[in-house]
CSV table of C-alpha atoms in Angstrom, one decimal:
chain,number,residue,atom,x,y,z
A,1,UNK,CA,33.8,210.1,63.3
A,2,UNK,CA,31.4,207.8,61.4
A,3,UNK,CA,29.3,205.5,63.5
A,4,UNK,CA,30.4,201.9,62.5
A,5,UNK,CA,28.5,198.7,62.8
A,6,UNK,CA,30.6,195.6,63.0
A,7,UNK,CA,29.1,192.2,62.4
A,8,UNK,CA,30.7,188.7,62.4
A,9,UNK,CA,30.8,187.0,59.0
A,10,UNK,CA,28.2,184.3,58.9
A,11,UNK,CA,30.0,182.6,56.1
A,12,UNK,CA,33.2,182.2,58.0
A,13,UNK,CA,31.4,181.4,61.2
A,14,UNK,CA,29.3,178.6,59.6
A,15,UNK,CA,32.4,177.0,58.0
A,16,UNK,CA,34.3,177.3,61.3
A,17,UNK,CA,31.4,175.7,63.2
A,18,UNK,CA,31.6,172.7,60.9
A,19,UNK,CA,35.4,172.5,61.0
A,20,UNK,CA,36.0,173.4,64.6
A,21,UNK,CA,38.3,176.3,63.5
A,22,UNK,CA,38.7,179.4,65.7
A,23,UNK,CA,37.3,182.7,64.5
A,24,UNK,CA,39.0,185.8,65.9
A,25,UNK,CA,36.6,188.7,66.2
A,26,UNK,CA,35.8,191.8,68.2
A,27,UNK,CA,36.3,191.4,71.9
A,28,UNK,CA,36.7,194.1,74.5
A,29,UNK,CA,34.5,196.6,72.7
A,30,UNK,CA,31.4,194.6,73.1
A,31,UNK,CA,28.7,194.5,75.7
A,32,UNK,CA,28.7,190.9,76.8
A,33,UNK,CA,25.7,191.1,79.3
A,34,UNK,CA,23.3,191.4,76.4
A,35,UNK,CA,20.1,190.1,77.9
A,36,UNK,CA,20.0,192.3,81.0
A,37,UNK,CA,21.4,195.4,79.3
A,38,UNK,CA,19.5,195.2,75.9
A,39,UNK,CA,17.3,192.1,75.3
A,40,UNK,CA,15.1,192.2,78.4
A,41,UNK,CA,14.4,196.0,78.2
A,42,UNK,CA,13.8,195.7,74.4
A,43,UNK,CA,11.3,192.8,74.9
A,44,UNK,CA,9.3,194.9,77.4
A,45,UNK,CA,9.3,198.0,75.1
A,46,UNK,CA,8.2,195.9,72.0
A,47,UNK,CA,5.5,194.0,73.9
A,48,UNK,CA,4.1,197.2,75.4
A,49,UNK,CA,4.2,199.0,72.1
A,50,UNK,CA,2.4,196.2,70.3
A,51,UNK,CA,-0.3,196.0,72.9
A,52,UNK,CA,-0.8,199.8,72.9
A,53,UNK,CA,-0.5,200.2,69.1
A,54,UNK,CA,1.9,203.1,69.8
A,55,UNK,CA,5.5,201.7,69.6
A,56,UNK,CA,8.0,203.8,71.5
A,57,UNK,CA,11.1,203.2,69.3
A,58,UNK,CA,13.3,200.2,70.0
A,59,UNK,CA,14.4,199.0,66.6
A,60,UNK,CA,16.9,199.5,63.8
A,61,UNK,CA,18.4,203.1,63.8
A,62,UNK,CA,17.6,205.3,60.9
A,63,UNK,CA,15.5,202.7,59.1
A,64,UNK,CA,11.9,202.4,58.0
A,65,UNK,CA,9.0,200.0,58.5
A,66,UNK,CA,9.1,196.7,56.5
A,67,UNK,CA,6.0,194.9,55.3
A,68,UNK,CA,5.2,191.2,55.6
A,69,UNK,CA,7.3,189.3,53.1
A,70,UNK,CA,9.9,191.9,52.7
A,71,UNK,CA,12.4,189.8,54.6
A,72,UNK,CA,10.9,186.3,54.6
A,73,UNK,CA,14.1,184.8,55.9
A,74,UNK,CA,14.0,186.9,59.1
A,75,UNK,CA,13.0,185.0,62.3
A,76,UNK,CA,12.3,187.1,65.4
A,77,UNK,CA,13.3,185.4,68.6
A,78,UNK,CA,11.3,185.7,71.8
A,79,UNK,CA,13.6,184.2,74.4
A,80,UNK,CA,12.6,182.7,77.7
A,81,UNK,CA,15.6,182.8,80.1
A,82,UNK,CA,16.2,180.4,82.9
A,83,UNK,CA,15.4,183.2,85.3
A,84,UNK,CA,11.9,183.5,83.8
A,85,UNK,CA,12.6,186.8,82.2
A,86,UNK,CA,11.8,187.4,78.5
A,87,UNK,CA,14.4,188.8,76.0
A,88,UNK,CA,14.5,189.2,72.2
A,89,UNK,CA,16.9,188.7,69.3
A,90,UNK,CA,16.8,188.0,65.6
A,91,UNK,CA,17.7,185.0,63.4
A,92,UNK,CA,17.9,184.0,59.7
A,93,UNK,CA,16.1,181.0,58.3
A,94,UNK,CA,18.5,178.7,56.3
A,95,UNK,CA,16.2,175.7,55.6
A,96,UNK,CA,13.0,174.0,56.8
A,97,UNK,CA,14.7,172.9,60.0
A,98,UNK,CA,17.6,175.3,60.6
A,99,UNK,CA,18.1,179.0,61.5
A,100,UNK,CA,21.3,180.9,62.5
A,101,UNK,CA,21.6,183.5,65.2
A,102,UNK,CA,24.2,184.9,67.6
A,103,UNK,CA,25.4,182.6,70.3
A,104,UNK,CA,25.0,185.3,72.9
A,105,UNK,CA,21.2,185.2,72.3
A,106,UNK,CA,21.3,181.7,73.8
A,107,UNK,CA,23.9,182.4,76.4
A,108,UNK,CA,25.6,185.6,77.4
A,109,UNK,CA,28.1,186.3,80.3
A,110,UNK,CA,25.3,186.2,82.9
A,111,UNK,CA,22.2,184.6,81.5
A,112,UNK,CA,21.2,181.3,79.9
A,113,UNK,CA,18.1,180.8,77.6
A,114,UNK,CA,15.7,178.0,78.3
A,115,UNK,CA,13.7,178.3,75.1
A,116,UNK,CA,13.5,180.2,71.8
A,117,UNK,CA,10.2,181.1,70.2
A,118,UNK,CA,11.1,181.6,66.5
A,119,UNK,CA,8.6,184.0,64.9
A,120,UNK,CA,8.3,183.7,61.1
A,121,UNK,CA,6.3,185.7,58.6
A,122,UNK,CA,5.3,188.5,60.9
A,123,UNK,CA,6.0,192.2,61.3
A,124,UNK,CA,5.2,191.9,65.0
A,125,UNK,CA,7.2,189.9,67.5
A,126,UNK,CA,4.7,189.0,70.3
A,127,UNK,CA,1.7,188.2,68.1
A,128,UNK,CA,1.0,187.0,64.6
A,129,UNK,CA,3.1,184.9,62.2
A,130,UNK,CA,4.1,181.3,62.5
A,131,UNK,CA,5.6,180.5,65.9
A,132,UNK,CA,7.9,177.6,66.7
A,133,UNK,CA,9.2,176.8,70.2
A,134,UNK,CA,12.6,175.1,70.4
A,135,UNK,CA,15.4,174.5,72.9
A,136,UNK,CA,17.6,172.7,70.4
A,137,UNK,CA,20.4,175.2,69.9
A,138,UNK,CA,24.0,174.3,68.9
A,139,UNK,CA,26.4,177.0,70.1
A,140,UNK,CA,29.8,177.2,68.4
A,141,UNK,CA,32.3,175.1,70.4
A,142,UNK,CA,34.7,178.0,70.5
A,143,UNK,CA,32.2,180.6,71.6
A,144,UNK,CA,33.6,182.9,74.4
A,145,UNK,CA,30.9,184.7,76.4
A,146,UNK,CA,33.4,187.4,77.6
A,147,UNK,CA,35.0,188.3,74.2
A,148,UNK,CA,32.1,187.1,71.9
A,149,UNK,CA,34.7,185.0,70.0
A,150,UNK,CA,32.8,182.6,67.6
A,151,UNK,CA,29.5,184.3,68.4
A,152,UNK,CA,27.3,182.0,66.3
A,153,UNK,CA,24.7,179.4,67.0
A,154,UNK,CA,22.5,177.0,65.0
A,155,UNK,CA,18.8,176.6,65.9
A,156,UNK,CA,17.0,173.4,65.1
A,157,UNK,CA,13.3,173.8,64.2
A,158,UNK,CA,10.3,171.6,63.6
A,159,UNK,CA,9.7,171.4,59.9
A,160,UNK,CA,8.8,174.9,58.5
A,161,UNK,CA,6.3,175.3,55.7
A,162,UNK,CA,7.4,177.9,53.2
A,163,UNK,CA,5.0,180.6,52.1
A,164,UNK,CA,5.4,184.0,50.4
A,165,UNK,CA,6.2,185.4,53.8
A,166,UNK,CA,8.5,182.6,55.0
A,167,UNK,CA,11.5,181.6,52.8
A,168,UNK,CA,15.1,180.6,53.5
A,169,UNK,CA,18.0,182.9,52.7
A,170,UNK,CA,20.9,181.8,50.5
A,171,UNK,CA,24.5,181.6,51.8
A,172,UNK,CA,27.3,183.0,49.6
A,173,UNK,CA,28.6,180.7,46.9
A,174,UNK,CA,31.1,181.0,44.0
A,175,UNK,CA,33.0,184.3,44.1
A,176,UNK,CA,30.8,185.6,46.9
A,177,UNK,CA,32.1,183.0,49.3
A,178,UNK,CA,35.5,184.8,49.4
A,179,UNK,CA,34.3,188.4,49.0
A,180,UNK,CA,34.8,191.0,51.7
A,181,UNK,CA,31.8,192.9,50.2
A,182,UNK,CA,33.5,196.3,50.7
A,183,UNK,CA,31.5,199.0,49.0
A,184,UNK,CA,28.4,196.9,48.7
A,185,UNK,CA,25.1,198.1,50.1
A,186,UNK,CA,23.5,195.6,52.4
A,187,UNK,CA,20.2,195.5,54.2
A,188,UNK,CA,19.8,194.9,57.9
A,189,UNK,CA,16.4,193.9,59.3
A,190,UNK,CA,15.1,193.4,62.8
A,191,UNK,CA,12.8,194.3,65.7
A,192,UNK,CA,15.4,196.2,67.7
A,193,UNK,CA,15.8,199.9,68.4
A,194,UNK,CA,15.2,202.5,65.7
A,195,UNK,CA,16.4,205.5,67.6
A,196,UNK,CA,17.3,206.7,71.1
A,197,UNK,CA,13.9,208.4,71.7
A,198,UNK,CA,11.8,208.7,68.6
A,199,UNK,CA,8.3,207.4,68.7
A,200,UNK,CA,6.7,205.3,66.0
A,201,UNK,CA,2.9,205.2,65.7
A,202,UNK,CA,2.3,202.9,62.8
A,203,UNK,CA,1.6,199.2,63.1
A,204,UNK,CA,4.6,197.9,61.3
A,205,UNK,CA,7.1,196.8,63.9
A,206,UNK,CA,9.7,195.1,61.7
A,207,UNK,CA,12.2,197.6,60.5
A,208,UNK,CA,15.0,197.6,57.9
A,209,UNK,CA,17.9,199.9,56.9
A,210,UNK,CA,20.5,200.0,54.1
A,211,UNK,CA,24.1,200.0,55.3
A,212,UNK,CA,27.3,200.2,53.2
A,213,UNK,CA,30.0,197.6,53.9
A,214,UNK,CA,33.5,199.2,54.4
A,215,UNK,CA,36.9,197.7,54.5
A,216,UNK,CA,38.4,196.4,57.7
A,217,UNK,CA,41.2,198.9,57.3
A,218,UNK,CA,38.7,201.7,57.6
A,219,UNK,CA,37.0,199.9,60.4
A,220,UNK,CA,40.3,199.6,62.3
A,221,UNK,CA,40.6,203.3,62.4
A,222,UNK,CA,37.8,203.2,64.9
A,223,UNK,CA,38.2,199.8,66.6
A,224,UNK,CA,41.9,199.2,66.3
A,225,UNK,CA,43.2,195.6,66.5
A,226,UNK,CA,39.9,194.3,67.7
A,227,UNK,CA,38.9,194.1,64.1
A,228,UNK,CA,39.9,190.7,62.7
A,229,UNK,CA,39.9,189.2,59.2
A,230,UNK,CA,36.6,187.5,59.9
A,231,UNK,CA,34.9,190.7,61.0
A,232,UNK,CA,32.6,192.6,58.6
A,233,UNK,CA,32.1,196.3,59.1
A,234,UNK,CA,29.4,198.6,57.8
A,235,UNK,CA,29.4,202.4,57.8
A,236,UNK,CA,26.9,204.1,60.1
A,237,UNK,CA,26.9,207.4,58.1
A,238,UNK,CA,23.7,209.3,58.4
A,239,UNK,CA,22.8,207.8,61.8
A,240,UNK,CA,22.0,204.4,60.5
A,241,UNK,CA,23.0,201.2,62.3
A,242,UNK,CA,21.7,198.1,64.0
A,243,UNK,CA,20.9,198.5,67.7
A,244,UNK,CA,19.6,196.8,70.8
A,245,UNK,CA,17.2,194.0,70.0
A,246,UNK,CA,18.8,193.3,66.6
A,247,UNK,CA,21.4,190.8,67.8
A,248,UNK,CA,21.5,187.6,65.7
A,249,UNK,CA,19.6,189.2,62.9
A,250,UNK,CA,20.6,189.2,59.2
A,251,UNK,CA,22.7,191.5,57.1
A,252,UNK,CA,22.0,190.6,53.5
A,253,UNK,CA,22.7,191.6,49.9
A,254,UNK,CA,20.8,191.2,46.6
A,255,UNK,CA,22.8,189.1,44.1
A,256,UNK,CA,21.3,187.9,40.8
A,257,UNK,CA,17.8,188.6,42.1
A,258,UNK,CA,18.3,186.5,45.2
A,259,UNK,CA,18.8,187.5,48.8
A,260,UNK,CA,22.2,186.4,50.2
A,261,UNK,CA,23.2,186.3,53.9
A,262,UNK,CA,26.6,187.9,54.5
A,263,UNK,CA,26.6,188.6,58.3
A,264,UNK,CA,24.7,188.4,61.5
A,265,UNK,CA,24.7,191.1,64.2
A,266,UNK,CA,27.0,190.0,67.0
A,267,UNK,CA,26.5,192.6,69.6
A,268,UNK,CA,26.2,196.3,70.5
A,269,UNK,CA,29.0,198.5,71.9
A,270,UNK,CA,26.7,201.0,73.6
A,271,UNK,CA,23.0,200.5,73.8
A,272,UNK,CA,21.7,203.8,75.0
A,273,UNK,CA,23.2,206.0,72.3
A,274,UNK,CA,22.9,204.0,69.1
A,275,UNK,CA,23.2,207.0,66.7
A,276,UNK,CA,26.5,208.0,68.2
A,277,UNK,CA,28.1,204.7,69.1
A,278,UNK,CA,29.0,201.6,67.2
A,279,UNK,CA,27.1,198.3,67.0
A,280,UNK,CA,28.8,195.0,66.3
């Protein structure tokens, strides 16, 4: 059985955020206690690896290192929780003052964030790049922490200055706005897990991977009726997927020479075995 990554459509989510509509999406398959199960351990691994210059493998599965400027829309999130613990997620820059992420990065079933540090223009999460602190986060009004229904949030930033390494990503328009993207190859990028136990010794900590979008009908063969119309699925063939630490980060395509955001990672089904389990 192919590994499958399931991500919530940002296009639908953003429209629903504005209209107040409800977005059905994956529920019981998801790990809803993200920060304790994934984010906090990932933050510790990434920070330790950066300090030691010998990263121990907590990023996108089956991918490769990405250079500065390869994904200029990606914003790493260093998250300070109300407990004082540190967690991590990803986000996508939409404008000089807005970024989008998963709502569970701000609030999951057991933890609430106090502050996001949005890291732009960097291949490292705990050092380098342009760093903006904010606690202005608008969670979708219909977000459900137990089912991850409407798992999307908007981040308000101080004004961001664009550079070659910091640029906004486009949202789908025209025919792309109604596309299901089935058969399209998309790129996921993030600071999360790359494998269950593989070590990485280079100094590039941002990773990326190409994933093929599949139809929801194919996805339902694995996930059943938890796959709704607003869910977007990608094949994990070849051991490629998003994983712990990648939540909220972008899945994008190239269209007409421009990068277009099609989805954001909503959650992870099983965090300890990312090659053999599904991410959502």
